[in-house]
Coordinates of C-alpha atoms in Angstrom, one line a residue:
M294 CA 1.6 -22.0 -15.7
Q295 CA 3.7 -20.2 -13.3
Y296 CA 2.0 -19.9 -9.7
T297 CA 1.0 -16.0 -10.2
Q298 CA -1.0 -16.4 -13.5
K299 CA -2.7 -19.6 -12.5
I300 CA -3.4 -17.8 -9.1
L301 CA -4.8 -14.9 -10.9
E302 CA -6.4 -16.1 -13.5
Q303 CA -8.8 -18.6 -10.6
T304 CA -9.4 -15.5 -8.8
I305 CA -10.7 -13.4 -11.9
K306 CA -12.6 -16.7 -13.1
K307 CA -13.8 -17.1 -8.8
N308 CA -14.8 -13.4 -8.5
P309 CA -16.8 -12.6 -11.9
N310 CA -17.9 -8.5 -12.8
E311 CA -15.4 -7.2 -10.3
P312 CA -13.1 -5.4 -12.7
E313 CA -11.4 -3.4 -9.9
F314 CA -10.9 -5.8 -7.8
H315 CA -9.3 -7.5 -10.7
Q316 CA -6.4 -5.0 -11.7
A317 CA -5.3 -4.6 -8.4
I318 CA -4.3 -8.1 -8.0
T319 CA -3.5 -8.6 -11.5
E320 CA -1.0 -5.2 -10.8
I321 CA 0.4 -7.2 -7.3
L322 CA 0.7 -10.8 -8.7
T323 CA 2.1 -10.1 -12.0
T324 CA 5.4 -8.6 -10.6
L325 CA 5.5 -11.2 -7.7
Q326 CA 6.5 -14.3 -9.6
P327 CA 10.6 -13.3 -9.8
F328 CA 10.6 -13.1 -6.0
I329 CA 8.7 -16.0 -6.0
N330 CA 11.3 -18.1 -8.2
E331 CA 13.1 -18.0 -5.6
H332 CA 11.4 -18.3 -2.8
P333 CA 9.2 -21.9 -3.3
Q334 CA 8.2 -22.3 0.6
Y335 CA 4.9 -19.8 -0.6
E336 CA 3.7 -21.4 -3.5
K337 CA 3.9 -24.3 -1.1
E338 CA 1.9 -23.0 1.7
K339 CA -0.6 -21.6 -1.1
V340 CA 0.0 -17.9 0.1
L341 CA -1.4 -16.3 -2.4
E342 CA -4.8 -18.6 -2.5
R343 CA -4.6 -17.3 0.8
M344 CA -4.0 -13.7 0.3
V345 CA -6.4 -13.5 -2.8
E346 CA -8.8 -14.7 -0.7
P347 CA -10.6 -12.0 2.1
E348 CA -10.3 -13.3 5.8
R349 CA -14.7 -11.8 6.3
Q350 CA -16.6 -9.9 3.6
I351 CA -19.4 -7.6 5.8
I352 CA -22.2 -5.9 3.1
F353 CA -24.9 -4.6 5.1
R354 CA -28.4 -2.8 5.1
V355 CA -27.8 0.9 5.8
P356 CA -31.6 2.8 6.8
W357 CA -31.2 6.4 7.3
V358 CA -33.9 10.1 6.8
D359 CA -33.8 12.4 5.2
D360 CA -34.7 15.8 6.0
K361 CA -38.4 15.4 4.4
G362 CA -39.6 12.3 7.1
E363 CA -37.9 9.9 3.9
I364 CA -35.8 6.9 4.3
Q365 CA -33.3 6.3 2.3
V366 CA -31.7 3.2 2.4
N367 CA -28.4 2.9 1.3
R368 CA -25.0 -0.7 1.4
G369 CA -22.2 -1.1 3.5
Y370 CA -19.4 -2.7 2.9
R371 CA -16.9 -3.4 5.2
V372 CA -13.7 -6.0 4.1
Q373 CA -11.3 -7.3 5.9
S374 CA -8.0 -9.6 4.2
N375 CA -5.5 -10.0 5.8
S376 CA -4.3 -9.6 9.7
A377 CA -1.3 -12.0 10.2
I378 CA 0.7 -8.2 11.3
G379 CA -2.1 -6.6 12.9
P380 CA -5.6 -5.9 13.1
Y381 CA -7.1 -4.5 10.0
K382 CA -6.5 -1.0 9.4
G383 CA -8.0 1.0 6.8
G384 CA -10.8 4.0 6.1
L385 CA -13.8 4.4 4.9
R386 CA -15.3 5.5 1.6
F387 CA -18.9 7.5 1.3
H388 CA -19.5 7.6 -2.9
P389 CA -21.8 6.6 -5.5
S390 CA -19.5 5.0 -7.2
V391 CA -18.4 2.3 -3.4
N392 CA -19.4 -1.8 -4.4
L393 CA -17.7 -5.2 -4.1
S394 CA -15.1 -4.2 -6.2
V395 CA -13.9 -0.9 -5.3
I396 CA -13.8 -2.2 -1.7
K397 CA -11.8 -5.6 -2.2
F398 CA -9.4 -3.7 -4.5
L399 CA -8.9 -1.0 -2.1
S400 CA -8.8 -3.8 0.6
F401 CA -6.3 -5.8 -1.0
E402 CA -4.4 -2.7 -2.2
Q403 CA -4.6 -2.0 1.9
I404 CA -2.2 -5.8 2.9
F405 CA 0.6 -3.9 0.9
K406 CA 0.2 -0.7 1.7
N407 CA 0.2 -1.3 5.6
S408 CA 3.4 -3.4 5.5
L409 CA 5.5 -1.3 3.2
T410 CA 4.9 1.6 6.6
G411 CA 6.7 -0.8 9.2
L412 CA 4.1 -0.8 11.8
P413 CA 1.8 -3.4 13.1
I414 CA -1.4 -2.9 11.3
G415 CA -3.0 -5.9 8.6
G416 CA -5.6 -4.8 5.6
G417 CA -8.9 -3.6 5.7
K418 CA -11.3 -1.3 4.2
G419 CA -15.3 -0.1 4.0
G420 CA -17.5 2.3 3.2
A421 CA -21.2 2.7 1.8
D422 CA -22.7 4.0 -1.7
F423 CA -23.3 7.1 0.2
D424 CA -23.4 10.4 -1.6
P425 CA -22.5 13.5 1.2
K426 CA -22.6 16.0 -1.0
G427 CA -25.4 18.3 -0.2
K428 CA -26.6 16.9 3.1
S429 CA -27.1 19.0 5.5
D430 CA -24.8 18.0 8.4
R431 CA -28.0 16.6 10.6
E432 CA -28.8 13.9 7.3
V433 CA -25.2 12.9 7.5
M434 CA -24.6 12.0 11.3
A435 CA -28.0 10.3 10.5
F436 CA -26.6 8.2 7.7
C437 CA -23.6 8.0 9.9
Q438 CA -24.9 6.7 12.8
S439 CA -27.4 4.1 11.3
F440 CA -24.1 2.8 9.0
I441 CA -22.4 2.3 12.8
N442 CA -25.5 0.6 13.9
E443 CA -24.7 -2.6 12.3
L444 CA -20.4 -2.0 11.2
Y445 CA -19.8 -1.2 15.1
R446 CA -19.7 -5.1 16.2
H447 CA -17.1 -5.5 13.5
I448 CA -14.5 -2.3 15.3
G449 CA -12.8 -2.0 17.8
A450 CA -9.4 -0.4 18.8
D451 CA -7.1 -4.1 18.7
W452 CA -9.4 -5.9 16.3
D453 CA -10.1 -3.7 13.0
I454 CA -9.9 0.3 12.8
P455 CA -11.3 2.4 10.2
A456 CA -10.4 5.9 8.9
G457 CA -11.8 8.3 6.8
D458 CA -10.9 8.9 2.8
I459 CA -12.9 10.0 -0.3
G460 CA -16.7 11.4 1.2
V461 CA -15.5 10.9 4.7
G462 CA -13.8 13.6 7.1
G463 CA -13.4 15.1 10.9
R464 CA -17.4 15.8 10.2
E465 CA -17.9 12.3 9.5
I466 CA -15.8 10.0 11.1
G467 CA -17.0 12.1 14.8
F468 CA -20.4 11.6 14.3
M469 CA -19.0 7.2 13.9
Y470 CA -16.7 7.8 17.2
G471 CA -20.0 9.0 18.6
Q472 CA -22.4 6.5 17.7
Y473 CA -19.4 3.4 18.4
K474 CA -18.8 5.1 21.9
R475 CA -22.9 5.4 22.6
L476 CA -22.8 1.5 21.4
T477 CA -19.7 -0.1 23.4
G478 CA -19.6 2.3 26.3
K479 CA -15.4 2.0 25.6
Y480 CA -13.5 4.7 24.7
E481 CA -11.0 3.8 22.8
G482 CA -9.2 4.2 19.5
A483 CA -11.4 2.4 17.3
F484 CA -11.1 5.5 14.2
T485 CA -8.6 7.3 13.2
G486 CA -8.5 10.4 12.3
K487 CA -10.6 12.2 14.9
G488 CA -10.5 15.5 16.5
L489 CA -7.3 16.2 18.2
T490 CA -10.3 17.2 21.3
Y491 CA -11.3 13.8 21.6
G492 CA -8.0 11.6 21.0
G493 CA -6.9 12.8 17.7
S494 CA -3.5 13.1 16.4
L495 CA -1.5 16.5 15.0
V496 CA -0.1 15.8 11.7
R497 CA -3.3 13.3 10.2
T498 CA -5.1 16.5 8.4
E499 CA -1.5 16.7 6.7
A500 CA -0.4 13.5 6.5
T501 CA -1.7 10.9 3.3
G502 CA -0.7 14.5 1.3
Y503 CA 2.8 15.4 2.8
G504 CA 3.1 11.9 3.1
L505 CA 2.8 11.5 -1.0
V506 CA 5.6 14.9 -1.1
Y507 CA 8.3 13.4 0.7
M508 CA 8.2 10.5 -1.7
A509 CA 8.5 12.1 -4.6
E510 CA 11.3 14.5 -2.8
N511 CA 12.7 10.8 -2.2
M512 CA 12.3 10.3 -6.5
L513 CA 13.6 13.2 -7.2
H514 CA 16.7 13.2 -4.9
S515 CA 17.7 9.6 -6.8
K516 CA 17.8 11.8 -10.0
G517 CA 19.5 14.8 -7.6
I518 CA 16.8 17.5 -7.3
S519 CA 15.0 19.1 -6.3
F520 CA 11.1 20.3 -5.6
E521 CA 12.8 24.2 -6.1
D522 CA 11.2 26.2 -9.4
K523 CA 9.0 23.1 -10.2
K524 CA 6.2 22.8 -12.2
V525 CA 3.4 20.4 -10.2
A526 CA 0.6 19.2 -11.5
I527 CA -2.1 18.2 -8.8
S528 CA -6.1 16.6 -9.5
G529 CA -8.4 16.6 -6.9
S530 CA -8.6 19.2 -3.9
G531 CA -9.7 16.9 -0.9
N532 CA -7.4 16.7 2.2
V533 CA -4.8 14.7 0.0
A534 CA -5.1 17.1 -2.4
I535 CA -4.3 20.0 -0.5
Y536 CA -2.0 18.9 1.5
A537 CA 0.0 17.9 -1.0
A538 CA -0.2 21.4 -2.8
Q539 CA 0.8 22.0 0.9
K540 CA 4.4 20.4 1.6
A541 CA 5.4 20.9 -2.1
S542 CA 4.5 25.0 -2.5
Q543 CA 6.5 24.5 0.8
F544 CA 9.4 22.8 -0.9
G545 CA 9.6 25.9 -3.1
A546 CA 7.6 24.1 -6.4
K547 CA 4.5 26.0 -7.8
V548 CA 1.6 24.0 -8.0
V549 CA -0.2 25.0 -10.7
T550 CA -3.5 23.1 -11.5
M551 CA -5.7 21.4 -8.9
S552 CA -9.7 20.1 -9.9
D553 CA -12.7 18.6 -8.7
S554 CA -15.2 15.9 -11.4
N555 CA -15.8 18.9 -12.7
G556 CA -13.3 20.7 -14.2
Y557 CA -9.6 21.7 -12.9
V558 CA -8.6 25.3 -12.8
Y559 CA -5.1 26.7 -14.0
D560 CA -3.1 28.9 -12.1
P561 CA 0.6 30.1 -13.3
D562 CA 1.1 32.0 -10.7
G563 CA 0.7 29.1 -8.2
M564 CA -2.5 27.9 -6.7
D565 CA -3.5 29.9 -3.5
I566 CA -3.5 27.4 -1.3
D567 CA -5.4 29.5 1.2
A568 CA -8.0 29.9 -0.7
I569 CA -8.5 26.3 -2.1
K570 CA -9.3 25.7 1.9
E571 CA -12.2 27.9 1.9
I572 CA -13.0 26.8 -0.8
K573 CA -13.1 23.4 0.0
E574 CA -12.8 22.6 3.3
K575 CA -15.1 25.5 5.0
R576 CA -18.1 25.9 2.2
R577 CA -17.6 22.7 0.4
G578 CA -17.6 24.3 -2.7
R579 CA -16.8 23.5 -6.6
I580 CA -13.0 24.1 -7.9
K581 CA -14.7 27.1 -10.1
E582 CA -15.2 29.0 -6.9
Y583 CA -11.4 29.5 -7.0
L584 CA -11.5 32.5 -10.3
E585 CA -12.8 34.5 -7.8
Y586 CA -9.6 35.0 -5.6
R587 CA -6.9 34.9 -8.3
K588 CA -7.7 37.2 -11.5
N589 CA -5.1 35.3 -14.3
A590 CA -6.4 31.8 -13.4
E591 CA -8.5 29.6 -15.7
Y592 CA -11.0 27.1 -15.6
F593 CA -11.3 24.3 -18.3
E594 CA -14.9 22.7 -17.2
N595 CA -14.7 18.6 -17.5
G596 CA -11.1 19.1 -19.2
L597 CA -8.4 17.1 -19.0
V598 CA -5.6 18.7 -15.9
W599 CA -2.8 16.3 -17.5
S600 CA -2.7 18.5 -20.8
V601 CA -1.1 21.4 -18.4
P602 CA 2.7 20.9 -18.8
C603 CA 4.7 19.9 -15.2
D604 CA 7.4 18.1 -14.2
I605 CA 6.2 16.4 -10.9
A606 CA 2.1 14.7 -11.4
L607 CA 0.5 14.3 -8.1
P608 CA -3.4 12.1 -8.8
C609 CA -5.0 12.6 -5.9
A610 CA -8.5 12.5 -7.3
T611 CA -9.8 9.0 -7.5
Q612 CA -8.8 5.3 -9.0
N613 CA -8.3 4.9 -12.8
E614 CA -8.2 8.6 -13.2
L615 CA -5.2 9.0 -14.7
Q616 CA -5.6 6.6 -18.6
E617 CA -3.3 6.7 -21.5
D618 CA -4.5 9.3 -24.0
G619 CA -3.3 11.6 -20.0
A620 CA -0.4 9.5 -19.0
K621 CA 1.3 10.3 -23.1
L622 CA 0.9 14.1 -22.9
L623 CA 2.9 13.9 -19.7
I624 CA 5.3 12.4 -21.4
K625 CA 5.1 15.1 -24.4
N626 CA 5.8 17.6 -21.8
G627 CA 8.6 16.3 -20.6
C628 CA 7.5 14.7 -16.8
I629 CA 9.8 14.0 -14.6
V630 CA 7.9 11.7 -11.7
V631 CA 4.1 10.5 -11.3
A632 CA 2.9 9.7 -7.9
E633 CA 0.3 8.0 -6.7
G634 CA -1.7 10.3 -4.6
S635 CA -4.6 8.2 -4.5
N636 CA -5.4 4.7 -4.3
M637 CA -4.4 2.6 -8.1
S638 CA -4.9 6.2 -9.6
T639 CA -3.5 5.2 -13.4
S640 CA -4.3 2.6 -14.9
L641 CA -2.2 -0.8 -15.9
E642 CA -1.6 0.5 -19.5
A643 CA -0.8 4.2 -18.4
T644 CA 1.5 2.7 -15.7
H645 CA 3.6 0.5 -18.3
L646 CA 3.2 3.5 -20.9
L647 CA 4.7 5.8 -17.9
Q648 CA 7.5 3.4 -16.9
N649 CA 8.6 2.0 -20.3
S650 CA 9.4 6.2 -21.2
G651 CA 11.5 6.6 -18.0
V652 CA 8.8 8.9 -15.8
F653 CA 10.1 8.0 -12.4
F654 CA 6.5 6.4 -11.4
A655 CA 6.0 5.4 -7.4
P656 CA 2.5 3.4 -6.9
G657 CA -0.4 4.4 -4.5
K658 CA 0.3 2.0 -1.8
A659 CA 3.7 3.0 -1.3
A660 CA 3.3 7.1 -2.6
N661 CA 0.1 7.6 -0.1
A662 CA 0.8 5.6 2.5
G663 CA 1.6 8.7 5.1
G664 CA -1.7 8.4 5.7
V665 CA -2.2 5.3 7.6
A666 CA 1.5 5.3 9.1
V667 CA 0.6 8.3 10.7
S668 CA -3.2 6.5 11.7
A669 CA -1.2 3.7 13.2
L670 CA 0.5 6.7 15.4
E671 CA -2.6 7.6 16.7
M672 CA -3.2 4.3 18.0
A673 CA -0.2 4.0 19.3
Q674 CA -0.3 7.3 21.5
N675 CA -4.3 6.4 22.0
S676 CA -2.9 3.3 23.7
S677 CA -0.6 5.0 25.5
R678 CA -2.7 8.2 26.7
I679 CA 0.0 10.5 25.3
S680 CA 0.2 12.6 22.2
W681 CA 3.6 13.6 20.6
S682 CA 3.9 17.3 18.9
F683 CA 3.9 18.3 15.4
E684 CA 6.7 18.1 14.5
E685 CA 7.9 15.2 16.3
I686 CA 5.2 12.7 14.5
D687 CA 6.4 14.6 11.1
C688 CA 9.8 13.6 11.7
K689 CA 8.3 10.0 12.0
L690 CA 6.3 10.6 8.5
R691 CA 9.5 11.6 6.8
N692 CA 11.7 9.2 8.0
I693 CA 9.0 6.2 7.4
M694 CA 8.3 7.3 3.8
H695 CA 12.0 7.6 3.4
E696 CA 12.2 4.1 4.5
I697 CA 8.8 2.7 1.9
Y698 CA 10.9 4.0 -0.5
T699 CA 14.3 2.4 0.2
N700 CA 13.2 -0.7 0.9
S701 CA 11.0 -0.7 -2.3
F702 CA 14.1 0.1 -4.1
E703 CA 16.3 -2.2 -3.6
A704 CA 13.6 -5.2 -3.5
A705 CA 13.1 -3.8 -6.7
E706 CA 17.2 -4.1 -8.2
K707 CA 17.4 -7.1 -6.4
Y708 CA 15.0 -9.0 -8.6
G709 CA 15.8 -7.2 -11.6
M710 CA 13.8 -4.8 -12.2
K711 CA 15.6 -1.4 -10.5
G712 CA 13.2 1.0 -10.9
N713 CA 10.4 -0.6 -11.1
L714 CA 8.7 0.7 -7.7
V715 CA 5.5 -0.4 -8.2
A716 CA 7.7 -4.4 -8.3
G717 CA 9.5 -3.6 -5.4
A718 CA 6.6 -2.6 -3.4
N719 CA 5.3 -4.9 -4.0
I720 CA 7.9 -7.4 -3.4
A721 CA 8.7 -5.2 0.1
G722 CA 5.0 -5.3 1.5
F723 CA 4.7 -9.1 0.1
K724 CA 7.5 -10.7 2.1
K725 CA 6.7 -9.5 5.2
V726 CA 3.2 -10.6 5.4
A727 CA 3.3 -13.9 3.6
D728 CA 6.5 -15.0 6.1
A729 CA 3.8 -13.3 8.7
M730 CA 0.8 -15.9 7.6
I731 CA 3.6 -19.4 7.0
Q732 CA 4.7 -18.8 10.4
Q733 CA 1.1 -18.8 11.9
G734 CA 0.4 -21.6 10.7
T735 CA -2.9 -22.1 8.4
V736 CA -5.6 -19.7 9.7

């Protein structure tokens, strides 16, 4: 039995009932064997056995009081997967679907994503099964403060630096950072995604969405085409989706869809990004409210956003949102490029279907790495007590995404998988971390 298959089977057996984690390790391990065949030292040093086992898994209770005076209890998580190339770095997700499997999958993916940025950051992830939707600011603050009452002892500027993710934006980061500061007495870069008034970085809000479009730009360029006059289907309407739509529009594309958990909006004239920002960032409303702004727009409740014909698809909502039925529709309608804005947006079956049908596909660990890349730039600015301009950071981001694309493409080509950015990103991300692990000894 091949080394990667053996480790995959052992890990699944050792971690039962964790489907998201199983999917993540399957996607990565099944692409690494050609590389490991040429570098037997990784098997000799048992690098995979060490890499699939997180360095630390922290699970804790989060009690808080709601506006009715009732005590509520949630469960919090932080999984610190790998610190071989730097301190743990990865977001916090607040969503009812959060469990240990979800956090372990996100943390494992983060190892490779962070490695691909070329910056010195390791992989970690965290969150809670708390739903901020429908909660007052006071309730969100109460939860965030209680969450940090436990988490603060496991994080720090040179140890583990959380950021935002689904359900965690500037409001939540502010509440958590304030509590961290109270408990530790330290004003340091222990979080990224902070407000600009207290150590945040320009472009951090836009980074994941912009970086996603920069990745797609490289993919299109390899085919001799650009975003100009292309139709783009985007799922989601959160931070990543909004700024991907904004940048794609700036590049001359027409973004025709956005969505939330209730349904999607189709606008044949191109999405009004300012209207989406008003609805989602200011009013915290639902995507259906977009019809108040555009008469020609249509709303489809519980519809499949991928049924809308497009040239480029950017899934930006959540894991496994693009299944085989959606992939078949994209292929049928002539989609050229699919790049993941959310983590593991696409099921394994859908990924293989897209690749086998000639659709150029980029996995989230490469395509949405812009967010963590600018988080690392925020860390650098905090450490040096300086700030860079929007243009400087945006230029750095664009260059980082170009390097990720180039390194992933070349790694895939070198090991006989030309055009397979999934394999290329996995190999390129793995090599840096694995080499650092070997050089540091059995730790």
